[in-house]
Amino acid sequence: MNVLEQARAVGDAVLYEGYLLYPYRASAGKNKVRWQWGVLMPPSYASADIGEHASARVECLLEPLAHTILHVKLRFLQTRTRLGWDEAVEHEIDFELPLSELPLESPFHVPGELEGTNELSGVLTARVDPLDGPFGGSRLRVELRNTTSWPADGVREHALRHALLAAHLVLGVDTGHFLSMLDPPEWAKPAVEACTQERLWPVLIGDTSRSTVILASPIILYDDPAIAPESPGDLFDGTEIDEILTLRTMTLTDEEKREARATDPRAAALVDRVDAMPPELLERLHGAVRSVRPVEPSVTVAGVRVTAGSHVRLRPNLRGADAQDMFLTGRAATVRLVLSDVDGGTHVAVTLDDDPGADLQHAHGRYRYFSPDEIEPLEVAE
């Protein structure tokens, strides 16, 4: 997957975050208050007093080369009202902006061609300014504004039909690169602190230090976000666990599934996909650990070398830990793996000695994880 495909995949998750929540029926209370992320209202309705806005702005740092061209991909949803339910229509608008010609204002228009949709209009503004100091670089500012004309009646549900929903930007350069706003080089940190973000947050795609592509998302993300390869399809709730939502959907009654399918074509496709999911695909959802990796399989605790097979006693640090860990204090366990995370921290994976399913847990790679200061070696230091 190249960086643009990765940006699109993460952007799709942003587009449909909260679009329709379990149990995927229009009658569910949680599905009667919708469209929370990246909502740019028509100016006649927008007001800071009620937390509704017509514009968003992103600023990021760029090290351009001569004749660099900025490519902007604007993506958003538009509501389409059919049978009393607002479906989503995807829109994607591309802008090609030579940096040498900035600042520029680029208006856009979406005709209300489909039944149940309204005309939309907006403007994208971009400017670039050189940074002070000897290191070069530039600050890029891109602003997105909904300029749709609509005689506001004060009803949010009506205003949403004239809004840009889940609006986000994919920014790319053909030469040069963007710098990370989360972990910039030392010389760029003052410039990063001077940047202002308004309802859009810039993260690198494809790397965590510099890249030719940035996703400006209404949801705060880390650099180089990606969709888990185990995920078989959108469940419209990236804050939940795919396995849990899939199992919950499987438990819906036939009548509940009929109502969900009748609510929205995307809900119908979701329910159909879950109903047809083979067991081996469901098993893939059970979990994958990517943030840790095996290291030289030992760690020294209280002068004792702890490695796979070592016997320890658990002494969980209860502050900031899982509350259920209090029930593990003093329990004997066997170390199965010593792991290192991406920040260089060490973690010890164990199974409980008095758990009759310990060997089965080990066979499936299901462990409890503790830091070295939360275990007490049962062997005596030499």
Short mmCIF file of C-alpha atoms in Angstrom, two decimals, residues 22-171:
data_model
loop_
_atom_site.label_atom_id
_atom_site.label_comp_id
_atom_site.label_asym_id
_atom_site.label_seq_id
_atom_site.Cartn_x
_atom_site.Cartn_y
_atom_site.Cartn_z
CA TYR A 22 -24.50 -0.62 16.88
CA PRO A 23 -27.25 -1.91 16.76
CA TYR A 24 -27.31 -0.07 13.38
CA ARG A 25 -31.00 0.83 13.52
CA ALA A 26 -32.51 4.25 12.92
CA SER A 27 -34.71 3.73 15.98
CA ALA A 28 -31.71 3.45 18.36
CA GLY A 29 -31.26 6.58 20.46
CA LYS A 30 -27.55 6.84 19.68
CA ASN A 31 -28.37 7.00 15.94
CA LYS A 32 -30.71 9.96 16.34
CA VAL A 33 -27.86 12.38 17.12
CA ARG A 34 -25.35 12.07 14.32
CA TRP A 35 -22.51 13.84 12.54
CA GLN A 36 -20.04 14.93 15.21
CA TRP A 37 -16.64 14.91 13.48
CA GLY A 38 -15.37 17.51 11.04
CA VAL A 39 -18.73 19.26 10.64
CA LEU A 40 -18.51 22.57 8.78
CA MET A 41 -21.90 24.24 8.95
CA PRO A 42 -23.29 26.89 6.59
CA PRO A 43 -22.28 30.37 7.86
CA SER A 44 -25.87 31.31 8.65
CA TYR A 45 -26.02 28.57 11.30
CA ALA A 46 -22.42 28.52 12.57
CA SER A 47 -21.77 30.13 15.92
CA ALA A 48 -18.97 29.71 18.44
CA ASP A 49 -21.57 30.12 21.19
CA ILE A 50 -23.16 26.79 20.25
CA GLY A 51 -19.91 25.11 19.21
CA GLU A 52 -20.73 24.99 15.49
CA HIS A 53 -18.26 26.32 12.94
CA ALA A 54 -18.13 27.05 9.22
CA SER A 55 -14.35 26.77 8.78
CA ALA A 56 -11.31 24.73 9.73
CA ARG A 57 -7.60 25.45 9.43
CA VAL A 58 -4.43 23.39 9.47
CA GLU A 59 -0.84 24.61 9.67
CA CYS A 60 2.20 22.44 9.14
CA LEU A 61 5.90 22.69 8.33
CA LEU A 62 7.25 21.98 4.90
CA GLU A 63 10.72 21.81 3.41
CA PRO A 64 9.96 22.52 -0.26
CA LEU A 65 12.23 22.42 -3.26
CA ALA A 66 12.19 24.61 -6.33
CA HIS A 67 8.88 24.44 -8.23
CA THR A 68 7.15 22.32 -5.56
CA ILE A 69 3.46 21.75 -6.30
CA LEU A 70 1.00 21.23 -3.46
CA HIS A 71 -1.71 18.67 -4.17
CA VAL A 72 -4.79 18.97 -1.94
CA LYS A 73 -7.51 16.36 -1.82
CA LEU A 74 -10.63 17.58 -0.02
CA ARG A 75 -12.90 14.76 1.18
CA PHE A 76 -16.24 15.06 2.94
CA LEU A 77 -19.73 13.61 3.17
CA GLN A 78 -23.02 15.22 2.21
CA THR A 79 -26.38 14.08 3.57
CA ARG A 80 -29.01 12.64 1.29
CA THR A 81 -32.48 12.45 2.80
CA ARG A 82 -34.49 9.41 1.78
CA LEU A 83 -37.45 7.89 3.61
CA GLY A 84 -36.83 9.99 6.70
CA TRP A 85 -33.20 8.89 7.06
CA ASP A 86 -30.06 10.83 6.09
CA GLU A 87 -27.69 8.69 4.06
CA ALA A 88 -24.19 9.80 3.06
CA VAL A 89 -22.87 10.82 -0.33
CA GLU A 90 -19.07 10.92 -0.63
CA HIS A 91 -17.32 13.84 -2.31
CA GLU A 92 -13.69 14.27 -3.26
CA ILE A 93 -12.31 17.45 -4.83
CA ASP A 94 -8.70 17.86 -6.01
CA PHE A 95 -6.67 21.06 -6.10
CA GLU A 96 -3.23 21.52 -7.69
CA LEU A 97 -1.49 24.57 -6.25
CA PRO A 98 2.09 25.59 -7.20
CA LEU A 99 3.72 26.98 -4.08
CA SER A 100 5.15 29.84 -6.14
CA GLU A 101 1.59 31.05 -6.81
CA LEU A 102 0.40 31.07 -3.19
CA PRO A 103 -1.57 32.59 -1.56
CA LEU A 104 -4.57 31.38 -3.52
CA GLU A 105 -8.30 31.07 -2.95
CA SER A 106 -9.94 28.16 -4.75
CA PRO A 107 -13.74 28.10 -4.66
CA PHE A 108 -15.64 24.86 -5.22
CA HIS A 109 -19.25 23.93 -5.84
CA VAL A 110 -21.27 20.73 -5.40
CA PRO A 111 -24.56 20.76 -7.33
CA GLY A 112 -27.58 19.16 -5.70
CA GLU A 113 -27.99 16.68 -8.53
CA LEU A 114 -29.06 13.64 -6.55
CA GLU A 115 -32.59 13.46 -5.16
CA GLY A 116 -32.56 14.44 -1.50
CA THR A 117 -29.36 16.53 -1.67
CA ASN A 118 -28.76 20.28 -1.64
CA GLU A 119 -26.20 22.47 -3.37
CA LEU A 120 -23.01 23.10 -1.42
CA SER A 121 -20.28 25.66 -1.94
CA GLY A 122 -17.02 26.45 -0.25
CA VAL A 123 -13.56 27.87 -0.63
CA LEU A 124 -10.10 26.45 0.01
CA THR A 125 -7.38 28.99 0.87
CA ALA A 126 -3.67 28.16 0.96
CA ARG A 127 -0.62 30.25 1.77
CA VAL A 128 3.02 29.49 2.50
CA ASP A 129 5.49 31.61 4.47
CA PRO A 130 9.25 31.08 4.92
CA LEU A 131 10.40 30.39 8.47
CA ASP A 132 12.75 32.74 10.26
CA GLY A 133 16.25 31.51 10.96
CA PRO A 134 19.08 29.78 9.11
CA PHE A 135 17.51 26.35 8.68
CA GLY A 136 15.05 27.14 5.91
CA GLY A 137 11.65 25.55 5.73
CA SER A 138 8.20 27.05 5.38
CA ARG A 139 4.91 27.17 7.22
CA LEU A 140 1.96 26.03 5.13
CA ARG A 141 -1.54 27.13 6.07
CA VAL A 142 -4.62 25.64 4.45
CA GLU A 143 -8.09 26.83 5.41
CA LEU A 144 -11.38 25.24 4.40
CA ARG A 145 -14.63 27.21 4.61
CA ASN A 146 -18.25 26.33 3.92
CA THR A 147 -19.83 29.27 2.08
CA THR A 148 -23.20 27.64 1.34
CA SER A 149 -26.08 30.13 1.36
CA TRP A 150 -29.00 28.93 3.47
CA PRO A 151 -31.68 30.88 5.39
CA ALA A 152 -31.10 29.33 8.81
CA ASP A 153 -34.16 28.16 10.74
CA GLY A 154 -32.21 27.25 13.90
CA VAL A 155 -32.68 23.48 13.52
CA ARG A 156 -29.39 21.57 13.54
CA GLU A 157 -30.84 18.61 11.63
CA HIS A 158 -31.77 20.96 8.80
CA ALA A 159 -28.43 22.79 8.88
CA LEU A 160 -26.58 19.47 8.55
CA ARG A 161 -28.14 19.04 5.11
CA HIS A 162 -26.14 22.10 4.00
CA ALA A 163 -22.91 21.16 5.79
CA LEU A 164 -19.60 19.52 4.88
CA LEU A 165 -19.46 16.43 7.10
CA ALA A 166 -16.35 14.60 8.35
CA ALA A 167 -14.35 17.05 6.24
CA HIS A 168 -10.63 16.35 6.01
CA LEU A 169 -7.69 17.05 3.72
CA VAL A 170 -4.91 14.98 2.22
CA LEU A 171 -1.93 17.23 1.47
#
